[in-house]
């Protein structure tokens, strides 16, 4: 299973629990010439907000 964090809505101020949605989906089939990567760390710094 693949766990996804979905950005559900743009926050007004600090993000709250309903800002993100968590879902689990089946992994898609990997075709020839494709690869699967796993994200270990993801950062979202305040400077990225514009």
PDB file of C-alpha atoms in Angstrom:
ATOM      1  CA  UNK A   1       0.000   0.000   0.000  1.00  0.00           C
ATOM      2  CA  UNK A   2       1.094   3.543  -0.716  1.00  0.00           C
ATOM      3  CA  UNK A   3       0.423   6.207   1.919  1.00  0.00           C
ATOM      4  CA  UNK A   4      -0.324   9.681   0.605  1.00  0.00           C
ATOM      5  CA  UNK A   5      -0.689  13.009   2.361  1.00  0.00           C
ATOM      6  CA  UNK A   6      -3.055  15.143   0.293  1.00  0.00           C
ATOM      7  CA  UNK A   7      -3.080  18.935   0.576  1.00  0.00           C
ATOM      8  CA  UNK A   8      -6.849  19.361   1.076  1.00  0.00           C
ATOM      9  CA  UNK A   9      -7.104  23.147   1.368  1.00  0.00           C
ATOM     10  CA  UNK A  10      -4.960  26.259   1.608  1.00  0.00           C
ATOM     11  CA  UNK A  11      -4.614  27.258   5.265  1.00  0.00           C
ATOM     12  CA  UNK A  12      -5.434  30.744   6.501  1.00  0.00           C
ATOM     13  CA  UNK A  13      -2.706  31.076   9.133  1.00  0.00           C
ATOM     14  CA  UNK A  14      -1.382  27.951  10.856  1.00  0.00           C
ATOM     15  CA  UNK A  15      -2.368  24.618   9.246  1.00  0.00           C
ATOM     16  CA  UNK A  16      -5.012  22.639  11.114  1.00  0.00           C
ATOM     17  CA  UNK A  17      -5.951  18.957  11.052  1.00  0.00           C
ATOM     18  CA  UNK A  18      -8.350  19.424   8.115  1.00  0.00           C
ATOM     19  CA  UNK A  19      -5.660  21.105   5.977  1.00  0.00           C
ATOM     20  CA  UNK A  20      -4.314  17.652   5.017  1.00  0.00           C
ATOM     21  CA  UNK A  21      -6.000  14.366   4.165  1.00  0.00           C
ATOM     22  CA  UNK A  22      -4.303  10.971   4.568  1.00  0.00           C
ATOM     23  CA  UNK A  23      -5.065   8.192   2.068  1.00  0.00           C
ATOM     24  CA  UNK A  24      -3.785   4.694   1.312  1.00  0.00           C
ATOM     25  CA  UNK A  25      -3.844   3.493  -2.283  1.00  0.00           C
ATOM     26  CA  UNK A  26      -2.543   0.424  -4.094  1.00  0.00           C
ATOM     27  CA  UNK A  27       0.887   0.765  -5.678  1.00  0.00           C
ATOM     28  CA  UNK A  28       0.658   1.155  -9.453  1.00  0.00           C
ATOM     29  CA  UNK A  29       2.280  -1.516 -11.604  1.00  0.00           C
ATOM     30  CA  UNK A  30       5.825  -0.593 -12.603  1.00  0.00           C
ATOM     31  CA  UNK A  31       6.316  -0.827 -16.356  1.00  0.00           C
ATOM     32  CA  UNK A  32       9.561  -1.440 -18.204  1.00  0.00           C
ATOM     33  CA  UNK A  33      11.810   1.624 -18.104  1.00  0.00           C
ATOM     34  CA  UNK A  34      10.113   3.007 -14.957  1.00  0.00           C
ATOM     35  CA  UNK A  35      11.328   3.056 -11.361  1.00  0.00           C
ATOM     36  CA  UNK A  36       9.711   3.340  -7.946  1.00  0.00           C
ATOM     37  CA  UNK A  37      11.203   5.803  -5.461  1.00  0.00           C
ATOM     38  CA  UNK A  38      10.481   6.184  -1.764  1.00  0.00           C
ATOM     39  CA  UNK A  39      10.424   9.601  -0.104  1.00  0.00           C
ATOM     40  CA  UNK A  40      12.150   9.387   3.261  1.00  0.00           C
ATOM     41  CA  UNK A  41      12.076  13.059   4.263  1.00  0.00           C
ATOM     42  CA  UNK A  42      10.085  16.023   3.020  1.00  0.00           C
ATOM     43  CA  UNK A  43      10.464  19.600   4.222  1.00  0.00           C
ATOM     44  CA  UNK A  44       8.104  22.525   3.776  1.00  0.00           C
ATOM     45  CA  UNK A  45       9.718  25.661   5.142  1.00  0.00           C
ATOM     46  CA  UNK A  46       7.920  28.951   5.767  1.00  0.00           C
ATOM     47  CA  UNK A  47      10.045  30.621   3.083  1.00  0.00           C
ATOM     48  CA  UNK A  48       8.302  28.433   0.456  1.00  0.00           C
ATOM     49  CA  UNK A  49       4.980  30.190   1.165  1.00  0.00           C
ATOM     50  CA  UNK A  50       4.422  33.173  -1.050  1.00  0.00           C
TER      51      UNK A  50
END
